Amino acid sequence: MGSADSKLNFRKAVIQLTTKTQPVEANDNAFWDQFWADTATSVQDVFALVPAAEIRAVREESPSNLATLCYKAVEKLVQGAEGGCHSEKEKQVILNCSRLLTRVLPYIFEDPDWRGFFWSTVPGAGRGGQGEEEDENARPLAESLLLAIADLLFCPDFTVQNHRRNDVDSAEDVRSLDSCEYIWEAGVGFAHSPQPNYIHDMNRMELLKLLLTCFSEAMYLPPSPESGNTNPWVQFFCSTENRHALPLFTSLLNTVCAYDPVGYGIPYNHLLFSDYREPLVEEAAQVLIVTLDHDSATSTSPTVDGTTTGTAMDDADPPGPENLFVNYLSRIHREEDFQFILKGIARLLSNPLLQTYLPNSTKKIQFYQELLVLFWKLCDFNKKFLFFVLKSSDVLDILVPILYFLNDARADQSRVGLMHIGVFILLLLSGERNFGVRLNKPYSVRVPMDIPVFTGTHADLLIVVFHKIITSGHQRLQPLFDCLLTIVVNVSPYLKSLSMVTANKLLHLLEAFSTTWFLFSVSQNHHLVFFLLEVFNNIIQYQFDGNSNLVYAIIRKRGVFHQLANLPTDPPSIHKALQRRRRTPEALSRAGSQEGTSMEGSRPAAPAEPGTLKTSLVATPGIDKLTEKSQVSEDGTLRSLEPESQQNSAEGSPSEGNQEPSQTWREQRRLSNASASGQWSPTSDWILSWKSKLPLQTIMRLLQVLVPQVEKICIDKGLTDESEILRFLQHGTLVGLLPVPHPILIRKYQANSGTAMWFRTYMWGVIYLRNVDPPIWYDTDVKLFEIQRV
């Protein structure tokens, strides 16, 4: 039958369904088969031929018909899974049912009255569909659907190659098939790379799209602080009930990490043939991150039988969470597996950068946000992986792309989520000493970026990009300033030598943050000055020898430190400072920062195109909730310095009273909001409470010793030449002249339900916006976030 005819028949069936007010019997196969038996429709056809308004009309006016349609479609998938769809016709039925369910499910989820439908058992539908007598062990429809999808993802000649070339493929064979022999791609725990097969890839992709749609019920529930709301679809699919959990987890992970968009290592090869693998890889990445949506802060660890997990998983550790995907991820432990995962993710994250200096040489991938979430989950759930990443300079292959994305997205309101996840990953890495040490590697990869040219290390790159985000990002990034500076504080004790460009950037930030109007306009702004002073103190005390550029910059800008030490606290001065603020609303002046020329070949960071869609995000917790303070002991081990409550008061913000800190933090961060400054006004006592704690002693001592010596050189030699002074500072020493070194403080990221909720909304927002062909969730009533236009 021609495709025009089959579309017509399908459309006729849809119209009949919407116009029939009487319930159609479940056994009226002549009617139901029209939806899947004789048609060859693409998923795009199904979306066009089943309009949203009609699905809603059936839902409201003839609910029993919608229920029967879902039930019959699931039944067809179950039959296909049990019989091992051999004929082309059976395969077509499976694909049609799967597309139809992908189309209809979001409309079931958006209506609270229907939400329990898939979790109820259908009368007369026993496990084998034999009718009444089996009712007591009937499965809920959702479970039957999920198990059928899992079986179909390892169905010989449909989604995997057939290893047994005999003709006695009975239903028994399907049940006894060991899917671990059919893992889709070589990599973790599997050495054999199957021949690429376009048809199998497409069929897998359709089934994964349906699976993702099943999981998407999460989008129709509003964000709630109780992280206990586990997604029942994910929970069941990732439980021991799914006998394919391990091979499927491995297949998804390996498919993503083995993907090479270049096309067999030959540049420009992708132009010769269309790459059909990418849609599958993208779908695999999305399904993987959704199955790993698990709040590690509150999770308990029930027992899981560890015997079947094969050698790729570490059995020595205590059993992990009930979610098997999280469990398997946390137990990967072989070096070669870590290497495969890290190399794969780094290759894919660097892909958009390759584009910039070899345009069109490779296919440009679009799913880097999903990859960042996956990398985050790996580091968060598998500490051995985190340590492996930091063990060599391979971590820099992750760092450079992240800094590229951060710099590129800084002016784009629609990419706030990308900015946050990039910063969260760097915060997590910065809690480990090795990250700071790795940053000393010279930076020579010249990725064109819209930043000043410098010669230096990866630490210079990081600080220069952070400076650019703070001084030329959009307003909504202000809540990230604390995080950015915390990262710099965490790595500062290990930075051997900063370039002059970087030293000037750090002092420019101090200058901008220590103006009186900035300090007095929001109750938390002084924290930024504390962070920067901590950076300078760490470098002076622990890395003085290689850092003559920074010492010179501090001497040149010594006025800023004296000004801080003499900060006015009397009411008239406070009033005057705030008046000045009303005249200059610009958050941070660009003046005084010698921008210099940007790198060759770079484009300025662009704002979002008007009309770009974006999804809203929940607030992230304040830095005090996000991190936990630890002190580095003599031998390099960390000692926790909690509880936090004492710490907060030490930084002096009595204005908060007993309000939830992260709330005040959000409200008071809206610098541009005049009413916020109206609600809160600085007092002399408040300023004194933190001014007395500014850690200025080390810097003041350094200035006291070095300024007279530098001035003497200038007078003696009639010098205006920096190089002579720098040479003097390079050979100078402050041994015995500075106060006793303070212990190094590290603020390590700690898991909490606030970030778990943030990740959930961010991840589903990305998935919502990226699935446009077909637009699975578009125009349905999602509750987890709002869809906004820039």
PDB file of N, CA, C and O in Angstrom, residues 147 233-250 252-253 288 290-294 300 302-309 313 319-332 381:
ATOM      1  N   LEU A 147       8.773  -3.121  30.436  1.00  0.00           N
ATOM      2  CA  LEU A 147       9.471  -4.399  30.223  1.00  0.00           C
ATOM      3  C   LEU A 147       9.482  -4.762  28.739  1.00  0.00           C
ATOM      4  O   LEU A 147      10.465  -5.305  28.232  1.00  0.00           O
ATOM      5  N   TRP A 233       8.352   5.628  36.954  1.00  0.00           N
ATOM      6  CA  TRP A 233       8.753   4.993  35.687  1.00  0.00           C
ATOM      7  C   TRP A 233      10.236   4.635  35.718  1.00  0.00           C
ATOM      8  O   TRP A 233      10.627   3.516  35.375  1.00  0.00           O
ATOM      9  N   VAL A 234      11.050   5.616  36.146  1.00  0.00           N
ATOM     10  CA  VAL A 234      12.502   5.379  36.210  1.00  0.00           C
ATOM     11  C   VAL A 234      12.786   4.328  37.281  1.00  0.00           C
ATOM     12  O   VAL A 234      13.595   3.417  37.085  1.00  0.00           O
ATOM     13  N   GLN A 235      12.091   4.452  38.410  1.00  0.00           N
ATOM     14  CA  GLN A 235      12.336   3.543  39.527  1.00  0.00           C
ATOM     15  C   GLN A 235      12.109   2.080  39.119  1.00  0.00           C
ATOM     16  O   GLN A 235      12.923   1.207  39.401  1.00  0.00           O
ATOM     17  N   PHE A 236      11.012   1.838  38.398  1.00  0.00           N
ATOM     18  CA  PHE A 236      10.724   0.458  37.987  1.00  0.00           C
ATOM     19  C   PHE A 236      11.705   0.001  36.905  1.00  0.00           C
ATOM     20  O   PHE A 236      12.249  -1.105  36.956  1.00  0.00           O
ATOM     21  N   PHE A 237      11.960   0.875  35.930  1.00  0.00           N
ATOM     22  CA  PHE A 237      12.809   0.492  34.800  1.00  0.00           C
ATOM     23  C   PHE A 237      14.237   0.171  35.255  1.00  0.00           C
ATOM     24  O   PHE A 237      14.906  -0.684  34.681  1.00  0.00           O
ATOM     25  N   CYS A 238      14.694   0.863  36.297  1.00  0.00           N
ATOM     26  CA  CYS A 238      16.073   0.677  36.769  1.00  0.00           C
ATOM     27  C   CYS A 238      16.139  -0.275  37.959  1.00  0.00           C
ATOM     28  O   CYS A 238      17.091  -0.247  38.735  1.00  0.00           O
ATOM     29  N   SER A 239      15.098  -1.104  38.123  1.00  0.00           N
ATOM     30  CA  SER A 239      15.095  -2.028  39.264  1.00  0.00           C
ATOM     31  C   SER A 239      15.444  -3.434  38.786  1.00  0.00           C
ATOM     32  O   SER A 239      15.585  -3.680  37.589  1.00  0.00           O
ATOM     33  N   THR A 240      15.553  -4.363  39.717  1.00  0.00           N
ATOM     34  CA  THR A 240      15.901  -5.743  39.360  1.00  0.00           C
ATOM     35  C   THR A 240      14.792  -6.409  38.533  1.00  0.00           C
ATOM     36  O   THR A 240      15.008  -7.463  37.964  1.00  0.00           O
ATOM     37  N   GLU A 241      13.610  -5.776  38.477  1.00  0.00           N
ATOM     38  CA  GLU A 241      12.530  -6.316  37.641  1.00  0.00           C
ATOM     39  C   GLU A 241      12.926  -6.305  36.156  1.00  0.00           C
ATOM     40  O   GLU A 241      12.426  -7.090  35.363  1.00  0.00           O
ATOM     41  N   ASN A 242      13.818  -5.392  35.795  1.00  0.00           N
ATOM     42  CA  ASN A 242      14.243  -5.282  34.392  1.00  0.00           C
ATOM     43  C   ASN A 242      15.499  -6.125  34.196  1.00  0.00           C
ATOM     44  O   ASN A 242      16.586  -5.734  34.584  1.00  0.00           O
ATOM     45  N   ARG A 243      15.330  -7.301  33.549  1.00  0.00           N
ATOM     46  CA  ARG A 243      16.486  -8.194  33.453  1.00  0.00           C
ATOM     47  C   ARG A 243      17.544  -7.669  32.483  1.00  0.00           C
ATOM     48  O   ARG A 243      18.656  -8.199  32.415  1.00  0.00           O
ATOM     49  N   HIS A 244      17.206  -6.627  31.726  1.00  0.00           N
ATOM     50  CA  HIS A 244      18.189  -6.059  30.791  1.00  0.00           C
ATOM     51  C   HIS A 244      18.880  -4.812  31.367  1.00  0.00           C
ATOM     52  O   HIS A 244      19.543  -4.098  30.626  1.00  0.00           O
ATOM     53  N   ALA A 245      18.701  -4.545  32.658  1.00  0.00           N
ATOM     54  CA  ALA A 245      19.224  -3.280  33.206  1.00  0.00           C
ATOM     55  C   ALA A 245      20.723  -3.114  32.936  1.00  0.00           C
ATOM     56  O   ALA A 245      21.164  -2.073  32.451  1.00  0.00           O
ATOM     57  N   LEU A 246      21.518  -4.148  33.231  1.00  0.00           N
ATOM     58  CA  LEU A 246      22.972  -4.007  33.047  1.00  0.00           C
ATOM     59  C   LEU A 246      23.374  -3.827  31.579  1.00  0.00           C
ATOM     60  O   LEU A 246      24.063  -2.864  31.241  1.00  0.00           O
ATOM     61  N   PRO A 247      22.933  -4.733  30.677  1.00  0.00           N
ATOM     62  CA  PRO A 247      23.348  -4.529  29.283  1.00  0.00           C
ATOM     63  C   PRO A 247      22.813  -3.232  28.687  1.00  0.00           C
ATOM     64  O   PRO A 247      23.471  -2.623  27.847  1.00  0.00           O
ATOM     65  N   LEU A 248      21.656  -2.775  29.148  1.00  0.00           N
ATOM     66  CA  LEU A 248      21.125  -1.539  28.588  1.00  0.00           C
ATOM     67  C   LEU A 248      21.919  -0.337  29.102  1.00  0.00           C
ATOM     68  O   LEU A 248      22.284   0.563  28.336  1.00  0.00           O
ATOM     69  N   PHE A 249      22.212  -0.325  30.409  1.00  0.00           N
ATOM     70  CA  PHE A 249      23.050   0.750  30.959  1.00  0.00           C
ATOM     71  C   PHE A 249      24.372   0.807  30.186  1.00  0.00           C
ATOM     72  O   PHE A 249      24.818   1.869  29.746  1.00  0.00           O
ATOM     73  N   THR A 250      24.994  -0.362  30.009  1.00  0.00           N
ATOM     74  CA  THR A 250      26.288  -0.433  29.323  1.00  0.00           C
ATOM     75  C   THR A 250      26.154   0.008  27.861  1.00  0.00           C
ATOM     76  O   THR A 250      27.003   0.735  27.343  1.00  0.00           O
ATOM     77  N   LEU A 252      23.973   2.096  26.547  1.00  0.00           N
ATOM     78  CA  LEU A 252      23.766   3.549  26.462  1.00  0.00           C
ATOM     79  C   LEU A 252      25.081   4.287  26.704  1.00  0.00           C
ATOM     80  O   LEU A 252      25.468   5.188  25.955  1.00  0.00           O
ATOM     81  N   LEU A 253      25.776   3.888  27.781  1.00  0.00           N
ATOM     82  CA  LEU A 253      27.030   4.571  28.135  1.00  0.00           C
ATOM     83  C   LEU A 253      28.062   4.411  27.013  1.00  0.00           C
ATOM     84  O   LEU A 253      28.706   5.375  26.594  1.00  0.00           O
ATOM     85  N   LEU A 288      19.995   8.264  29.441  1.00  0.00           N
ATOM     86  CA  LEU A 288      20.965   7.956  30.494  1.00  0.00           C
ATOM     87  C   LEU A 288      20.898   8.968  31.634  1.00  0.00           C
ATOM     88  O   LEU A 288      20.826   8.596  32.810  1.00  0.00           O
ATOM     89  N   VAL A 290      18.474  10.874  32.517  1.00  0.00           N
ATOM     90  CA  VAL A 290      17.205  10.824  33.247  1.00  0.00           C
ATOM     91  C   VAL A 290      17.183   9.628  34.206  1.00  0.00           C
ATOM     92  O   VAL A 290      16.715   9.728  35.338  1.00  0.00           O
ATOM     93  N   THR A 291      17.744   8.497  33.762  1.00  0.00           N
ATOM     94  CA  THR A 291      17.765   7.326  34.661  1.00  0.00           C
ATOM     95  C   THR A 291      18.684   7.583  35.851  1.00  0.00           C
ATOM     96  O   THR A 291      18.537   6.967  36.893  1.00  0.00           O
ATOM     97  N   LEU A 292      19.626   8.504  35.689  1.00  0.00           N
ATOM     98  CA  LEU A 292      20.572   8.789  36.777  1.00  0.00           C
ATOM     99  C   LEU A 292      20.103   9.950  37.660  1.00  0.00           C
ATOM    100  O   LEU A 292      20.857  10.449  38.477  1.00  0.00           O
ATOM    101  N   ASP A 293      18.854  10.389  37.472  1.00  0.00           N
ATOM    102  CA  ASP A 293      18.339  11.492  38.285  1.00  0.00           C
ATOM    103  C   ASP A 293      18.032  10.946  39.668  1.00  0.00           C
ATOM    104  O   ASP A 293      16.982  10.366  39.908  1.00  0.00           O
ATOM    105  N   HIS A 294      18.966  11.144  40.578  1.00  0.00           N
ATOM    106  CA  HIS A 294      18.896  10.463  41.861  1.00  0.00           C
ATOM    107  C   HIS A 294      19.547  11.385  42.872  1.00  0.00           C
ATOM    108  O   HIS A 294      20.649  11.861  42.643  1.00  0.00           O
ATOM    109  N   THR A 300      19.129   6.362  50.540  1.00  0.00           N
ATOM    110  CA  THR A 300      19.542   5.262  51.401  1.00  0.00           C
ATOM    111  C   THR A 300      20.131   4.209  50.480  1.00  0.00           C
ATOM    112  O   THR A 300      19.977   4.278  49.289  1.00  0.00           O
ATOM    113  N   PRO A 302      19.777   0.482  49.930  1.00  0.00           N
ATOM    114  CA  PRO A 302      19.299  -0.877  50.170  1.00  0.00           C
ATOM    115  C   PRO A 302      20.172  -1.890  49.431  1.00  0.00           C
ATOM    116  O   PRO A 302      20.929  -1.526  48.541  1.00  0.00           O
ATOM    117  N   THR A 303      20.039  -3.130  49.832  1.00  0.00           N
ATOM    118  CA  THR A 303      20.899  -4.159  49.270  1.00  0.00           C
ATOM    119  C   THR A 303      20.536  -4.459  47.824  1.00  0.00           C
ATOM    120  O   THR A 303      19.383  -4.503  47.459  1.00  0.00           O
ATOM    121  N   VAL A 304      21.555  -4.681  47.023  1.00  0.00           N
ATOM    122  CA  VAL A 304      21.336  -5.125  45.654  1.00  0.00           C
ATOM    123  C   VAL A 304      22.239  -6.326  45.458  1.00  0.00           C
ATOM    124  O   VAL A 304      23.387  -6.320  45.877  1.00  0.00           O
ATOM    125  N   ASP A 305      21.716  -7.350  44.821  1.00  0.00           N
ATOM    126  CA  ASP A 305      22.532  -8.533  44.622  1.00  0.00           C
ATOM    127  C   ASP A 305      23.651  -8.202  43.645  1.00  0.00           C
ATOM    128  O   ASP A 305      23.404  -7.821  42.515  1.00  0.00           O
ATOM    129  N   GLY A 306      24.871  -8.342  44.080  1.00  0.00           N
ATOM    130  CA  GLY A 306      25.995  -7.925  43.236  1.00  0.00           C
ATOM    131  C   GLY A 306      26.586  -9.049  42.417  1.00  0.00           C
ATOM    132  O   GLY A 306      27.648  -8.893  41.830  1.00  0.00           O
ATOM    133  N   THR A 307      25.951 -10.209  42.373  1.00  0.00           N
ATOM    134  CA  THR A 307      26.626 -11.349  41.756  1.00  0.00           C
ATOM    135  C   THR A 307      26.620 -11.297  40.242  1.00  0.00           C
ATOM    136  O   THR A 307      27.520 -11.786  39.603  1.00  0.00           O
ATOM    137  N   THR A 308      25.607 -10.664  39.646  1.00  0.00           N
ATOM    138  CA  THR A 308      25.482 -10.772  38.190  1.00  0.00           C
ATOM    139  C   THR A 308      26.197  -9.644  37.471  1.00  0.00           C
ATOM    140  O   THR A 308      26.089  -9.523  36.270  1.00  0.00           O
ATOM    141  N   THR A 309      26.907  -8.781  38.210  1.00  0.00           N
ATOM    142  CA  THR A 309      27.337  -7.547  37.550  1.00  0.00           C
ATOM    143  C   THR A 309      28.613  -7.692  36.733  1.00  0.00           C
ATOM    144  O   THR A 309      29.065  -6.737  36.166  1.00  0.00           O
ATOM    145  N   MET A 313      32.200  -4.133  37.119  1.00  0.00           N
ATOM    146  CA  MET A 313      31.714  -3.422  38.286  1.00  0.00           C
ATOM    147  C   MET A 313      32.505  -3.855  39.515  1.00  0.00           C
ATOM    148  O   MET A 313      32.914  -4.998  39.636  1.00  0.00           O
ATOM    149  N   PRO A 319      26.917  -2.464  48.810  1.00  0.00           N
ATOM    150  CA  PRO A 319      25.900  -2.355  47.760  1.00  0.00           C
ATOM    151  C   PRO A 319      25.354  -0.941  47.689  1.00  0.00           C
ATOM    152  O   PRO A 319      25.195  -0.280  48.711  1.00  0.00           O
ATOM    153  N   GLY A 320      25.087  -0.484  46.492  1.00  0.00           N
ATOM    154  CA  GLY A 320      24.655   0.908  46.313  1.00  0.00           C
ATOM    155  C   GLY A 320      23.153   1.035  46.300  1.00  0.00           C
ATOM    156  O   GLY A 320      22.440   0.145  46.744  1.00  0.00           O
ATOM    157  N   PRO A 321      22.661   2.150  45.754  1.00  0.00           N
ATOM    158  CA  PRO A 321      21.223   2.429  45.760  1.00  0.00           C
ATOM    159  C   PRO A 321      20.441   1.425  44.914  1.00  0.00           C
ATOM    160  O   PRO A 321      20.999   0.724  44.078  1.00  0.00           O
ATOM    161  N   GLU A 322      19.137   1.415  45.137  1.00  0.00           N
ATOM    162  CA  GLU A 322      18.241   0.490  44.449  1.00  0.00           C
ATOM    163  C   GLU A 322      18.205   0.748  42.953  1.00  0.00           C
ATOM    164  O   GLU A 322      17.991  -0.163  42.169  1.00  0.00           O
ATOM    165  N   ASN A 323      18.378   2.015  42.549  1.00  0.00           N
ATOM    166  CA  ASN A 323      18.399   2.336  41.131  1.00  0.00           C
ATOM    167  C   ASN A 323      19.657   1.689  40.540  1.00  0.00           C
ATOM    168  O   ASN A 323      20.778   2.108  40.805  1.00  0.00           O
ATOM    169  N   LEU A 324      19.470   0.651  39.719  1.00  0.00           N
ATOM    170  CA  LEU A 324      20.618  -0.123  39.232  1.00  0.00           C
ATOM    171  C   LEU A 324      21.534   0.695  38.333  1.00  0.00           C
ATOM    172  O   LEU A 324      22.739   0.478  38.311  1.00  0.00           O
ATOM    173  N   PHE A 325      20.976   1.664  37.594  1.00  0.00           N
ATOM    174  CA  PHE A 325      21.828   2.472  36.725  1.00  0.00           C
ATOM    175  C   PHE A 325      22.800   3.297  37.574  1.00  0.00           C
ATOM    176  O   PHE A 325      23.984   3.387  37.268  1.00  0.00           O
ATOM    177  N   VAL A 326      22.276   3.891  38.656  1.00  0.00           N
ATOM    178  CA  VAL A 326      23.142   4.657  39.568  1.00  0.00           C
ATOM    179  C   VAL A 326      24.147   3.706  40.222  1.00  0.00           C
ATOM    180  O   VAL A 326      25.343   4.009  40.346  1.00  0.00           O
ATOM    181  N   ASN A 327      23.658   2.555  40.606  1.00  0.00           N
ATOM    182  CA  ASN A 327      24.491   1.542  41.247  1.00  0.00           C
ATOM    183  C   ASN A 327      25.658   1.134  40.331  1.00  0.00           C
ATOM    184  O   ASN A 327      26.829   1.149  40.738  1.00  0.00           O
ATOM    185  N   TYR A 328      25.342   0.779  39.072  1.00  0.00           N
ATOM    186  CA  TYR A 328      26.391   0.359  38.145  1.00  0.00           C
ATOM    187  C   TYR A 328      27.374   1.495  37.890  1.00  0.00           C
ATOM    188  O   TYR A 328      28.583   1.291  37.856  1.00  0.00           O
ATOM    189  N   LEU A 329      26.835   2.698  37.705  1.00  0.00           N
ATOM    190  CA  LEU A 329      27.707   3.845  37.430  1.00  0.00           C
ATOM    191  C   LEU A 329      28.701   4.045  38.576  1.00  0.00           C
ATOM    192  O   LEU A 329      29.877   4.313  38.364  1.00  0.00           O
ATOM    193  N   SER A 330      28.199   3.869  39.812  1.00  0.00           N
ATOM    194  CA  SER A 330      29.063   4.158  40.960  1.00  0.00           C
ATOM    195  C   SER A 330      30.098   3.053  41.179  1.00  0.00           C
ATOM    196  O   SER A 330      31.038   3.240  41.918  1.00  0.00           O
ATOM    197  N   ARG A 331      29.906   1.898  40.518  1.00  0.00           N
ATOM    198  CA  ARG A 331      30.824   0.786  40.764  1.00  0.00           C
ATOM    199  C   ARG A 331      31.800   0.504  39.620  1.00  0.00           C
ATOM    200  O   ARG A 331      32.574  -0.437  39.688  1.00  0.00           O
ATOM    201  N   ILE A 332      31.767   1.327  38.564  1.00  0.00           N
ATOM    202  CA  ILE A 332      32.795   1.173  37.522  1.00  0.00           C
ATOM    203  C   ILE A 332      34.132   1.507  38.183  1.00  0.00           C
ATOM    204  O   ILE A 332      34.226   2.468  38.944  1.00  0.00           O
ATOM    205  N   PHE A 381      28.675  10.567  41.565  1.00  0.00           N
ATOM    206  CA  PHE A 381      28.334   9.229  42.064  1.00  0.00           C
ATOM    207  C   PHE A 381      29.529   8.287  42.131  1.00  0.00           C
ATOM    208  O   PHE A 381      29.436   7.217  42.721  1.00  0.00           O
TER     209      PHE A 381
END
